[in-house]
Amino acid sequence: MEIAKLGEFGLIDRLTKDLENKNESTKYGVGDDCAVLHYPDSEVLVTTDLLMEGVHFDLTYIDLKHLGYKSAMVNISDVFAMNGTPRQITVSLALSKRFTVEDMEEFYAGLRLACEKWNVDIVGGDTTSSYTGLAISITCIGEARKEDIVYRNGAKNTDLICVSGDLGAAYMGLQLLEREKSVYYQQVNEAKKKGDKKALEELAHFSPDFAGKEYLLQRQLQTEARGDIINKLREAGVHPTAMMDISDGLSSELMHICKQSGVGCRIFEKEIPIDYQTAVMAEEMNMNVTTCALNGGEDYELLFTVPIGDLDKVKDMEGVRMIGHITDQKYGQILVTRDNQEFELKAQGWNPLNDQK
Amino acid sequence: MEIAKLGEFGLIDRLTKDLENKNESTKYGVGDDCAVLHYPDSEVLVTTDLLMEGVHFDLTYIDLKHLGYKSAMVNISDVFAMNGTPRQITVSLALSKRFTVEDMEEFYAGLRLACEKWNVDIVGGDTTSSYTGLAISITCIGEARKEDIVYRNGAKNTDLICVSGDLGAAYMGLQLLEREKSVYYQQVNEAKKKGDKKALEELAHFSPDFAGKEYLLQRQLQTEARGDIINKLREAGVHPTAMMDISDGLSSELMHICKQSGVGCRIFEKEIPIDYQTAVMAEEMNMNVTTCALNGGEDYELLFTVPIGDLDKVKDMEGVRMIGHITDQKYGQILVTRDNQEFELKAQGWNPLNDQK
């Protein structure tokens, strides 16, 4: 169905009609000039993100349901990265005419799945049009007790540096999707040149074989916010001194923590957690897997530092890996390689403003 | 300067380096995964907006400083429309390569002016790239005591319907700008056809004469949120039963209030406040000025209802006009014309999803 048929308010009604608010802090959701929230006993956390088609996502790779899920998750992840609990999101969309009502229902289905997973209410937003593709802006609101909040600036000399999960897989997933896309269009172009109708028809129904690489795709397409790690740390009584989520790459994020905390760091290549599929794919593409893990973005794992006294609590924690420690600022930010060489870390993480056309 | 030279973080540093937080509720602003706010004694209001180049603004009409000002004001206006006090905004921008660092400084200068006017802190956001023009997403956070909040759903039979300021001027300002733009390009095209270099050179330095129409331009380009009216109502001890800001046109907004409150309304054409310049311009363009006032958007005036017992308090209030009253739902939404005819109101307000290409 064409969206123009429903109009802005008709579409919003349709997408939000059976939303149920689950959080006590949500006093009034969709339907007025503002949402109304209530946070008498804790601090309010606010984070926001703007995703543009062609820059942050390519709808030839990712379907709208996954995109909705990911858009919500990356914001939810920012609230966890403050050691908070996500509670509400607002969702603004700008749509070009090629999107239908059903497309938006798919997108909302993904959004809702992500929100249900972490008990987050959709409380408002804006739906409007765009001449050129899809723009998505999400704001996530959460809460934390003042004393629980973890900033980026609290890392201290001798603290242990930890990461959750493994790194580089989301980036390798993107490489894989881009490779398949370029191979596909090459074949289509060749078939067109030859006028080979049969080949073109086959290509129309072609789907690439991703066997043995499922994890990489999942990491790229189905982002998960690591609230489970936040819960584990809480249960173990570990209070990180600094924390952030890894959206632009480990190097870049470590440098933020070091800069804001006024410290240096020393991490060990051999400790950086890398999945088997990531390593195989890097090999296949002739890339250095450590570089991928250091600079590949979109893992949305947590990077955090804990006092050395918490060593026993984190060293065997499932899903958490110690990769190094914080040093005095004068020692800089150092990577120790497998063969014991030392390099200064450089942030080559994804910088959207350098990549633009 | 090219933005790529600074990178995302360099640009953010530059734009936000001397931001000072003025509100007690702002505990931590730009620089971490989330902003941290503190609202122990009031409700938190949240509103958000996504503005797309070509759909919501045209940079041939509006400079970046005015655009920054307007982008902030339209969100601040939503907080006032709940009878709240705006406190913080987050700002997300997606920029195509044609924008420079200086452009963004202009945009931020406008944002800051708007924020300073209402004592609002800029606490975070996102800066990224776009392939096709500028996208702006702003979230505004405010506060209100629970008992002070005014929703859209509280209008009661016999309540008076009031609007602030005057209506239709922002719409006529847009018509004026569009007319001048089309005349200008017509002349450029003609001069090109004739190869008339002298005319082209003159056109390059041409600026249209807007004498006598300054108010219309101001209303289109320099949107003001009516916090002054909110303050006046408070001082007079008037508590509106329903309220919203007029962004899509009086008809459309009245219908929202009637629908959500389960009531009808009766407004009088002769009471709708219209500025002299709006009337002259409508005449010039062969448009019905009442239609412009009813359906033209972007006035950002306040539409509100008050109990009839407050008649004496609002009838002589400067900047406020009573335009009719609330009725039982069964009487519908009625406009009484100057010659005492009655028409059912229709929302023809600006619907971005019907206008799209």
XYZ file of C-alpha atoms in Angstrom:
714
model
C 0.000 0.000 0.000
C 1.242 3.473 -0.819
C 2.063 5.481 2.265
C 0.414 8.603 0.796
C -2.896 6.760 1.029
C -2.684 6.681 4.812
C -0.910 10.016 5.305
C 1.476 10.746 8.153
C -1.024 10.340 10.976
C -2.649 7.281 9.448
C 0.739 5.615 9.118
C 1.756 6.497 12.674
C -1.590 5.193 13.977
C -1.097 1.969 12.117
C 2.481 1.427 13.273
C 1.872 2.337 16.896
C -1.716 1.272 17.499
C -1.087 -1.686 19.796
C 2.010 -0.430 21.561
C 1.913 -1.205 25.244
C 4.050 0.707 27.684
C 5.775 -1.615 30.092
C 7.937 0.731 32.117
C 6.695 2.562 35.158
C 8.747 5.536 34.000
C 6.662 5.832 30.795
C 3.751 8.081 31.736
C 2.579 9.007 28.246
C 3.863 7.684 24.936
C 2.944 8.356 21.322
C 0.221 10.917 20.548
C 1.022 14.355 21.906
C 3.630 17.068 21.388
C 5.985 15.254 23.776
C 6.284 11.931 25.545
C 6.077 12.225 29.342
C 8.530 10.270 31.497
C 9.039 10.026 35.230
C 12.465 9.526 36.843
C 12.354 10.619 40.466
C 15.050 8.328 41.845
C 17.670 8.038 39.149
C 19.598 9.887 36.509
C 18.185 10.059 32.993
C 20.479 8.870 30.202
C 19.931 10.143 26.654
C 21.629 9.035 23.446
C 20.792 9.564 19.803
C 21.879 8.336 16.386
C 21.181 9.264 12.784
C 21.446 6.527 10.136
C 21.424 7.366 6.432
C 20.759 4.949 3.606
C 23.874 4.433 1.491
C 26.166 5.572 4.308
C 25.177 3.409 7.268
C 23.193 0.698 5.577
C 22.572 -0.742 2.126
C 19.145 -2.237 1.571
C 20.596 -4.674 -0.925
C 22.275 -6.360 2.073
C 19.926 -5.842 4.962
C 16.168 -6.279 5.042
C 13.982 -3.740 6.823
C 13.215 -5.980 9.769
C 16.884 -6.481 10.578
C 17.468 -2.790 9.992
C 14.762 -1.861 12.496
C 16.267 -4.283 15.000
C 19.783 -2.923 14.499
C 18.705 0.743 14.619
C 17.168 0.207 18.035
C 19.997 -2.024 19.324
C 22.820 0.403 18.564
C 21.111 3.031 20.719
C 20.209 0.593 23.466
C 23.889 -0.373 23.442
C 24.875 3.219 24.326
C 22.719 3.120 27.453
C 24.292 -0.163 28.564
C 27.701 1.415 27.904
C 26.915 3.914 30.700
C 25.955 0.961 32.949
C 22.322 2.056 32.649
C 19.005 0.393 31.898
C 17.320 1.382 28.605
C 13.656 2.341 29.026
C 12.271 4.310 26.066
C 13.041 5.124 22.440
C 11.700 7.678 19.997
C 11.860 6.861 16.300
C 12.020 9.384 13.466
C 11.873 8.216 9.872
C 12.176 10.034 6.567
C 10.958 7.883 3.686
C 11.218 8.183 -0.060
C 8.288 7.138 -2.165
C 9.594 3.678 -2.922
C 8.731 2.541 0.615
C 5.309 1.054 1.250
C 3.182 0.742 4.373
C 4.181 -2.931 4.505
C 7.869 -1.967 4.413
C 7.364 0.240 7.441
C 5.505 -2.533 9.221
C 8.554 -4.740 8.627
C 10.846 -2.058 10.006
C 8.648 -1.649 13.078
C 8.525 -5.418 13.564
C 12.317 -5.363 13.907
C 12.243 -2.319 16.183
C 9.695 -3.994 18.400
C 11.675 -7.213 18.637
C 14.714 -5.288 19.841
C 12.603 -3.266 22.274
C 10.850 -6.347 23.624
C 14.181 -8.024 24.190
C 15.241 -5.241 26.572
C 11.815 -4.157 27.777
C 12.003 -0.753 26.077
C 8.904 1.352 25.233
C 8.476 3.159 21.896
C 7.166 6.555 23.044
C 7.216 8.905 20.075
C 8.925 10.182 16.992
C 8.326 11.761 13.669
C 7.468 10.335 10.257
C 8.130 12.403 7.204
C 9.312 12.151 3.641
C 12.659 12.209 1.928
C 13.592 12.632 -1.729
C 16.463 10.233 -1.567
C 16.159 7.075 0.448
C 15.631 6.334 4.072
C 16.892 8.304 7.090
C 16.444 6.913 10.588
C 16.968 8.849 13.788
C 16.542 7.089 17.092
C 16.865 8.514 20.575
C 17.115 6.131 23.499
C 16.396 7.130 27.072
C 17.495 5.082 30.034
C 18.152 5.351 33.711
C 20.880 4.613 36.209
C 21.498 5.392 39.830
C 24.013 8.196 40.061
C 26.594 6.019 41.754
C 26.266 3.281 39.138
C 26.978 5.386 36.049
C 30.243 4.557 34.280
C 31.817 7.296 32.167
C 34.755 7.072 29.804
C 36.992 9.132 32.022
C 37.524 6.949 35.110
C 40.260 4.527 33.983
C 43.238 4.439 36.367
C 46.818 3.255 36.084
C 47.034 -0.569 36.595
C 43.312 -1.134 35.804
C 42.614 -4.186 33.678
C 41.236 -3.647 30.168
C 38.441 -6.033 29.193
C 36.250 -6.596 26.152
C 33.127 -8.689 25.769
C 32.513 -11.184 22.960
C 34.835 -11.133 19.986
C 35.920 -8.455 17.552
C 36.124 -7.894 13.809
C 33.291 -10.241 12.829
C 30.780 -7.499 11.955
C 33.376 -5.862 9.748
C 34.215 -9.143 8.001
C 30.486 -9.711 7.523
C 30.286 -6.403 5.695
C 33.314 -7.295 3.534
C 31.637 -10.568 2.649
C 28.370 -8.881 1.681
C 30.185 -6.291 -0.399
C 32.205 -8.932 -2.188
C 29.090 -10.938 -3.047
C 27.308 -7.822 -4.224
C 30.136 -6.830 -6.527
C 30.470 -10.367 -7.933
C 26.719 -10.434 -8.507
C 26.596 -7.152 -10.414
C 29.606 -8.179 -12.448
C 27.747 -11.315 -13.568
C 24.591 -9.340 -14.319
C 26.546 -6.863 -16.423
C 28.287 -9.607 -18.355
C 24.992 -11.378 -19.035
C 23.480 -8.095 -20.207
C 26.402 -7.461 -22.513
C 26.003 -10.904 -24.063
C 22.224 -10.562 -24.154
C 22.066 -13.862 -22.268
C 18.435 -13.884 -21.096
C 18.645 -17.267 -19.450
C 21.610 -16.225 -17.322
C 19.825 -13.013 -16.341
C 16.756 -14.936 -15.258
C 18.863 -17.267 -13.166
C 20.649 -14.329 -11.612
C 17.320 -12.761 -10.635
C 16.728 -15.723 -8.338
C 20.312 -16.098 -7.267
C 21.189 -16.152 -3.611
C 24.815 -16.435 -2.570
C 26.090 -19.363 -0.547
C 27.187 -18.153 2.872
C 27.782 -21.623 4.371
C 30.471 -21.514 7.050
C 30.178 -17.733 7.309
C 26.825 -17.457 9.072
C 28.330 -15.949 12.181
C 29.881 -13.071 10.230
C 26.533 -12.220 8.646
C 24.749 -12.458 11.949
C 27.225 -10.069 13.522
C 26.740 -7.557 10.724
C 22.985 -7.871 10.326
C 21.707 -8.773 13.764
C 23.466 -6.500 16.189
C 23.020 -7.344 19.846
C 23.499 -4.925 22.729
C 25.437 -6.567 25.556
C 23.022 -6.023 28.413
C 23.794 -9.601 29.445
C 27.381 -8.569 30.240
C 26.152 -5.554 32.232
C 23.975 -7.916 34.279
C 26.864 -10.340 34.835
C 29.173 -7.588 36.034
C 26.501 -6.356 38.406
C 25.894 -9.835 39.790
C 29.611 -10.309 40.309
C 29.853 -6.955 42.100
C 32.238 -5.540 39.511
C 31.951 -1.806 38.915
C 33.948 -0.773 35.820
C 36.020 2.397 36.158
C 35.457 3.343 32.490
C 33.288 1.853 29.769
C 32.030 2.409 26.226
C 30.632 0.316 23.426
C 32.777 -0.541 20.424
C 31.055 0.975 17.437
C 34.030 2.434 15.525
C 36.703 -0.148 16.367
C 38.723 -1.133 19.441
C 41.662 1.203 18.712
C 39.520 4.261 18.329
C 37.475 3.543 21.464
C 40.552 2.732 23.582
C 41.994 6.066 22.567
C 38.815 7.832 23.717
C 39.075 6.195 27.123
C 42.812 6.948 27.426
C 42.373 10.562 26.324
C 39.412 11.231 28.602
C 40.964 9.416 31.563
C 44.429 10.906 31.055
C 46.148 7.518 30.964
C 48.000 5.193 28.619
C 47.339 1.542 27.819
C 49.105 -1.636 26.888
C 47.132 -4.339 25.087
C 48.285 -7.700 23.798
C 47.552 -8.899 20.296
C 47.336 -12.526 21.424
C 44.559 -11.654 23.902
C 42.244 -9.935 21.433
C 39.231 -12.243 21.049
C 38.657 -13.280 17.455
C 36.177 -15.843 16.189
C 37.323 -18.678 13.953
C 35.109 -17.493 11.053
C 36.600 -14.011 11.293
C 40.109 -15.423 11.029
C 39.228 -17.652 8.048
C 37.543 -14.819 6.200
C 40.470 -12.431 6.823
C 42.810 -15.090 5.434
C 40.564 -15.495 2.382
C 40.567 -11.773 1.742
C 44.256 -11.336 2.400
C 43.683 -9.042 5.348
C 45.453 -8.944 8.690
C 42.923 -10.254 11.173
C 44.294 -8.166 14.055
C 43.885 -5.015 11.987
C 40.274 -6.029 11.348
C 39.675 -6.588 15.041
C 41.349 -3.300 16.001
C 39.753 -1.097 13.368
C 36.614 -2.829 12.132
C 33.469 -1.198 13.452
C 29.955 -2.245 14.415
C 30.781 -4.991 16.884
C 28.855 -3.217 19.658
C 30.798 -5.178 22.234
C 31.664 -3.497 25.520
C 35.136 -2.167 26.268
C 35.711 -1.522 29.965
C 38.330 -1.182 32.628
C 38.196 -2.649 36.146
C 40.465 -2.215 39.172
C 43.172 -4.836 39.331
C 41.597 -6.021 42.591
C 38.718 -7.392 40.505
C 41.046 -9.708 38.585
C 39.610 -12.839 40.162
C 36.058 -11.749 39.428
C 36.589 -11.148 35.715
C 39.317 -13.577 34.710
C 36.979 -16.523 34.244
C 33.820 -14.617 33.417
C 32.219 -16.165 30.346
C 32.115 -13.786 27.401
C 34.694 -11.409 28.888
C 38.362 -11.269 27.921
C 41.181 -9.285 29.550
C 43.289 -7.837 26.757
C 45.723 -5.630 28.655
C 46.032 -2.948 31.288
C 46.033 0.781 31.826
C 49.408 2.534 32.224
C 50.669 5.985 33.013
C 49.913 8.465 30.254
C 53.605 8.916 29.414
C 53.842 5.352 28.076
C 51.306 6.043 25.345
C 48.866 3.566 23.843
C 50.743 0.398 23.031
C 49.924 -2.815 21.200
C 52.255 -5.719 21.993
C 52.290 -8.124 19.055
C 52.551 -11.914 19.188
C 56.288 -11.667 18.551
C 56.676 -9.108 21.362
C 57.110 -6.036 19.233
C 55.514 -2.836 20.452
C 53.487 -0.464 18.301
C 51.708 2.778 19.044
C 47.962 2.250 18.548
C 46.373 4.307 15.808
C 42.689 4.901 15.368
C 41.767 3.997 11.842
C 38.205 3.235 12.888
C 35.349 4.010 10.596
C 35.144 7.759 10.231
C 31.992 8.586 8.334
C 33.175 12.091 7.539
C 36.316 10.865 5.811
C 34.517 8.343 3.677
C 32.014 10.666 2.137
C 31.686 11.245 -1.554
C 37.742 24.096 5.497
C 36.789 20.589 4.417
C 35.099 18.645 7.159
C 37.092 15.507 6.322
C 40.190 17.365 7.494
C 38.873 17.501 11.040
C 37.022 14.175 11.050
C 33.896 13.474 13.055
C 35.449 13.946 16.479
C 37.453 16.991 15.461
C 34.321 18.630 14.094
C 32.297 17.815 17.214
C 35.108 19.152 19.422
C 35.188 22.363 17.442
C 31.441 22.890 17.474
C 30.942 22.052 21.128
C 34.208 23.133 22.759
C 32.910 26.125 24.712
C 29.424 24.884 25.489
C 28.432 25.728 29.026
C 25.658 23.852 30.758
C 23.304 26.229 32.514
C 20.622 23.917 33.840
C 20.900 22.136 37.135
C 19.270 19.139 35.469
C 22.223 18.793 33.046
C 24.721 16.570 34.853
C 26.872 15.586 31.890
C 26.614 16.839 28.314
C 28.571 16.110 25.148
C 31.418 13.562 25.268
C 30.236 10.136 26.394
C 27.893 7.397 25.163
C 24.943 9.249 26.723
C 24.130 12.600 28.259
C 23.195 12.391 31.944
C 20.222 14.367 33.254
C 18.623 14.677 36.662
C 14.876 15.203 37.159
C 13.913 14.182 40.670
C 10.917 16.500 41.136
C 9.219 16.725 37.775
C 8.162 14.809 34.724
C 10.564 14.574 31.798
C 9.205 15.704 28.419
C 10.788 14.358 25.221
C 10.117 15.401 21.634
C 11.987 14.802 18.410
C 11.963 15.959 14.816
C 13.710 14.975 11.583
C 14.251 17.665 8.938
C 15.358 16.756 5.418
C 16.845 19.107 2.866
C 14.487 19.580 -0.077
C 11.467 18.494 1.941
C 11.538 20.721 5.023
C 13.941 23.406 3.936
C 15.560 24.772 0.821
C 19.010 26.274 1.272
C 18.369 28.669 -1.589
C 15.875 30.410 0.764
C 17.263 29.937 4.223
C 20.836 30.382 5.396
C 22.380 27.888 7.790
C 22.250 30.175 10.797
C 18.501 30.688 10.471
C 18.115 26.979 9.795
C 19.942 26.123 13.013
C 17.762 28.566 14.913
C 14.566 27.206 13.412
C 15.555 23.546 13.910
C 15.995 24.150 17.622
C 12.929 26.388 17.972
C 10.438 23.944 16.458
C 11.430 21.364 19.065
C 11.480 23.859 21.912
C 7.985 24.812 20.774
C 6.772 21.248 21.388
C 7.907 21.399 25.008
C 6.079 24.695 25.540
C 3.019 23.102 23.932
C 2.938 20.657 26.886
C 3.194 23.648 29.251
C 6.727 22.568 30.083
C 10.134 24.207 30.320
C 12.711 23.159 27.701
C 16.091 22.205 29.211
C 18.280 20.192 26.821
C 18.625 19.314 23.147
C 20.615 16.726 21.261
C 21.571 17.465 17.670
C 22.248 14.900 14.963
C 23.460 15.996 11.563
C 24.145 14.114 8.343
C 26.180 16.220 5.923
C 27.020 15.840 2.272
C 30.465 16.852 1.118
C 29.440 20.295 -0.056
C 29.216 21.505 3.552
C 32.312 23.008 5.140
C 33.409 23.402 8.745
C 32.429 27.080 8.501
C 28.921 26.080 7.337
C 28.509 23.948 10.412
C 29.763 26.753 12.613
C 27.028 28.950 11.108
C 24.419 26.268 11.780
C 25.613 25.929 15.372
C 25.597 29.708 15.820
C 21.869 29.639 15.014
C 21.255 26.648 17.254
C 23.039 28.375 20.104
C 21.085 31.599 19.701
C 17.820 29.684 19.975
C 19.109 27.713 22.961
C 20.384 30.825 24.722
C 17.037 32.508 24.267
C 15.321 29.768 26.271
C 18.241 28.705 28.436
C 18.550 25.278 26.828
C 21.741 23.157 26.977
C 23.139 21.286 23.952
C 24.037 17.915 25.497
C 24.873 15.540 22.687
C 24.149 14.169 19.263
C 25.707 12.540 16.294
C 27.553 13.900 13.276
C 27.820 11.781 10.202
C 27.741 11.962 6.439
C 25.055 11.858 3.807
C 25.227 11.336 0.052
C 22.458 13.755 -0.690
C 22.182 16.945 1.263
C 21.591 17.756 4.875
C 19.484 15.842 7.405
C 18.878 17.297 10.856
C 17.430 15.429 13.787
C 16.859 17.251 17.043
C 15.528 15.888 20.297
C 14.417 18.329 22.967
C 14.048 17.399 26.617
C 12.125 19.499 29.072
C 10.393 19.295 32.394
C 7.054 20.080 33.949
C 5.391 19.371 37.263
C 2.905 16.558 36.780
C -0.068 18.759 37.586
C 1.038 21.449 35.115
C 1.273 19.281 31.994
C -1.316 20.071 29.325
C -2.199 17.295 26.898
C -4.312 17.466 23.750
C -7.100 15.435 25.242
C -8.499 17.696 27.980
C -10.768 20.087 26.057
C -14.328 20.222 27.466
C -17.661 21.399 26.111
C -18.001 25.229 26.469
C -14.203 25.768 26.781
C -12.908 28.793 24.917
C -10.559 28.188 21.986
C -7.577 30.555 21.854
C -4.587 31.069 19.578
C -1.487 33.152 20.107
C -0.051 35.600 17.559
C -1.390 35.501 14.031
C -1.716 32.761 11.445
C -0.819 32.138 7.819
C 2.200 34.449 7.681
C 4.855 31.708 7.646
C 3.016 30.026 4.784
C 2.749 33.281 2.820
C 6.456 33.856 3.463
C 7.173 30.514 1.818
C 4.924 31.362 -1.152
C 6.804 34.623 -1.547
C 10.206 32.917 -1.472
C 9.076 30.285 -3.958
C 7.695 32.925 -6.305
C 10.937 34.902 -6.241
C 12.973 31.764 -6.785
C 10.966 30.736 -9.819
C 11.077 34.256 -11.311
C 14.825 34.325 -10.732
C 15.508 31.025 -12.474
C 13.234 32.021 -15.347
C 15.348 35.136 -15.886
C 18.582 33.169 -15.627
C 17.337 30.657 -18.182
C 16.260 33.380 -20.583
C 19.590 35.147 -20.286
C 21.388 31.849 -20.903
C 19.300 31.176 -23.986
C 20.139 34.593 -25.383
C 23.776 34.260 -24.333
C 23.353 37.591 -22.547
C 26.458 37.646 -20.352
C 25.784 41.050 -18.887
C 22.320 40.035 -17.707
C 23.741 36.839 -16.198
C 26.352 38.794 -14.301
C 23.719 41.148 -12.963
C 21.547 38.202 -11.935
C 24.444 36.683 -10.013
C 24.331 39.686 -7.698
C 20.575 40.060 -7.749
C 18.642 40.146 -4.512
C 14.887 40.422 -4.595
C 13.079 43.387 -3.097
C 11.015 42.230 -0.140
C 10.025 45.704 1.055
C 6.665 45.644 2.792
C 6.853 41.869 3.210
C 9.528 41.631 5.887
C 7.151 40.169 8.447
C 6.247 37.249 6.165
C 9.901 36.377 5.663
C 10.630 36.697 9.335
C 7.771 34.327 10.159
C 9.059 31.757 7.655
C 12.766 32.065 8.387
C 12.976 33.036 12.028
C 10.562 30.792 13.866
C 9.910 31.716 17.471
C 8.589 29.338 20.135
C 5.918 31.047 22.228
C 7.360 30.562 25.672
C 6.337 34.155 26.367
C 2.671 33.130 26.077
C 3.239 30.175 28.401
C 4.722 32.561 30.963
C 1.799 34.988 30.601
C -0.768 32.263 31.101
C 1.082 31.068 34.180
C 1.262 34.574 35.620
C -2.441 35.058 34.995
C -3.209 31.761 36.704
C -4.720 30.280 33.540
C -4.301 26.528 33.137
C -5.278 25.429 29.599
C -7.369 22.261 29.366
C -5.757 21.247 26.044
C -2.870 22.697 24.066
C -0.616 22.078 21.072
C 1.552 24.111 18.770
C 0.402 24.908 15.252
C 2.924 23.334 12.930
C 0.647 21.826 10.259
C -2.155 24.427 10.217
C -4.979 25.473 12.538
C -7.588 23.124 11.009
C -5.434 20.069 11.320
C -4.414 20.852 14.914
C -7.956 21.675 16.024
C -9.053 18.323 14.676
C -6.358 16.591 16.738
C -7.620 18.288 19.904
C -11.271 17.531 19.088
C -10.549 13.907 18.233
C -8.404 13.268 21.289
C -10.741 15.144 23.631
C -13.913 13.626 22.148
C -15.515 17.034 21.500
C -16.590 19.317 18.663
C -15.705 22.951 18.028
C -17.081 26.106 16.555
C -14.661 28.769 15.377
C -15.390 32.113 13.756
C -13.651 33.255 10.599
C -13.743 36.881 11.683
C -11.837 36.063 14.882
C -8.891 34.298 13.234
C -5.905 36.605 13.728
C -4.285 37.580 10.445
C -1.539 40.124 9.944
C -1.950 42.924 7.409
C 1.011 41.702 5.318
C -0.482 38.201 5.169
C -3.759 39.620 3.853
C -2.027 41.787 1.230
C 0.127 38.920 0.014
C -2.865 36.547 -0.228
C -4.681 39.174 -2.286
C -1.618 39.529 -4.542
C -1.463 35.800 -5.076
C -5.167 35.356 -5.559
C -5.497 33.129 -2.529
C -8.176 33.071 0.137
C -6.488 34.430 3.244
C -8.665 32.389 5.623
C -7.686 29.208 3.820
C -4.042 30.203 4.261
C -4.574 30.843 7.965
C -6.455 27.563 8.439
C -4.168 25.325 6.423
C -0.791 27.034 6.146
C 1.795 25.447 8.396
C 4.889 26.503 10.325
C 3.377 29.314 12.388
C 4.382 27.574 15.627
C 1.783 29.592 17.487
C -0.029 27.961 20.393
C -3.569 26.638 20.096
C -5.216 26.061 23.462
C -8.519 25.772 25.241
C -9.413 27.311 28.614
C -12.480 26.928 30.849
C -15.118 29.555 30.152
C -14.589 30.801 33.706
C -11.210 32.149 32.539
C -12.848 34.426 29.975
C -11.923 37.586 31.855
C -8.324 36.480 32.239
C -7.743 35.803 28.533
C -10.025 38.231 26.723
C -7.650 41.180 26.918
C -4.394 39.235 27.095
C -1.944 40.712 24.618
C -0.982 38.296 21.868
C -3.892 35.941 22.548
C -7.115 35.783 20.555
C -10.302 33.816 21.317
C -11.486 32.302 18.059
C -14.397 30.140 19.178
C -15.455 27.509 21.648
C -15.627 23.772 22.231
C -18.980 22.030 21.638
C -20.453 18.596 22.090
C -18.912 16.063 19.713
C -22.193 15.602 17.826
C -22.013 19.138 16.418
C -18.776 18.388 14.557
C -15.993 20.833 13.808
C -17.528 23.991 12.425
C -16.174 27.168 10.872
C -18.639 30.086 10.892
C -17.802 32.444 8.015
C -18.065 36.232 8.007
C -21.456 35.954 6.308
C -22.664 33.468 8.913
C -22.459 30.367 6.803
C -21.299 27.178 8.486
C -18.738 24.763 7.088
C -17.263 21.543 8.376
C -13.538 22.067 8.991
C -11.210 19.959 6.915
C -7.570 19.339 7.576
C -5.629 20.173 4.480
C -2.542 20.960 6.485
C 0.857 20.160 5.170
C 1.171 16.399 4.960
C 4.740 15.532 4.087
C 3.822 11.995 3.074
C 1.344 13.159 0.461
C 3.693 15.643 -1.117
C 6.535 13.317 -1.776
C 7.957 12.694 -5.188
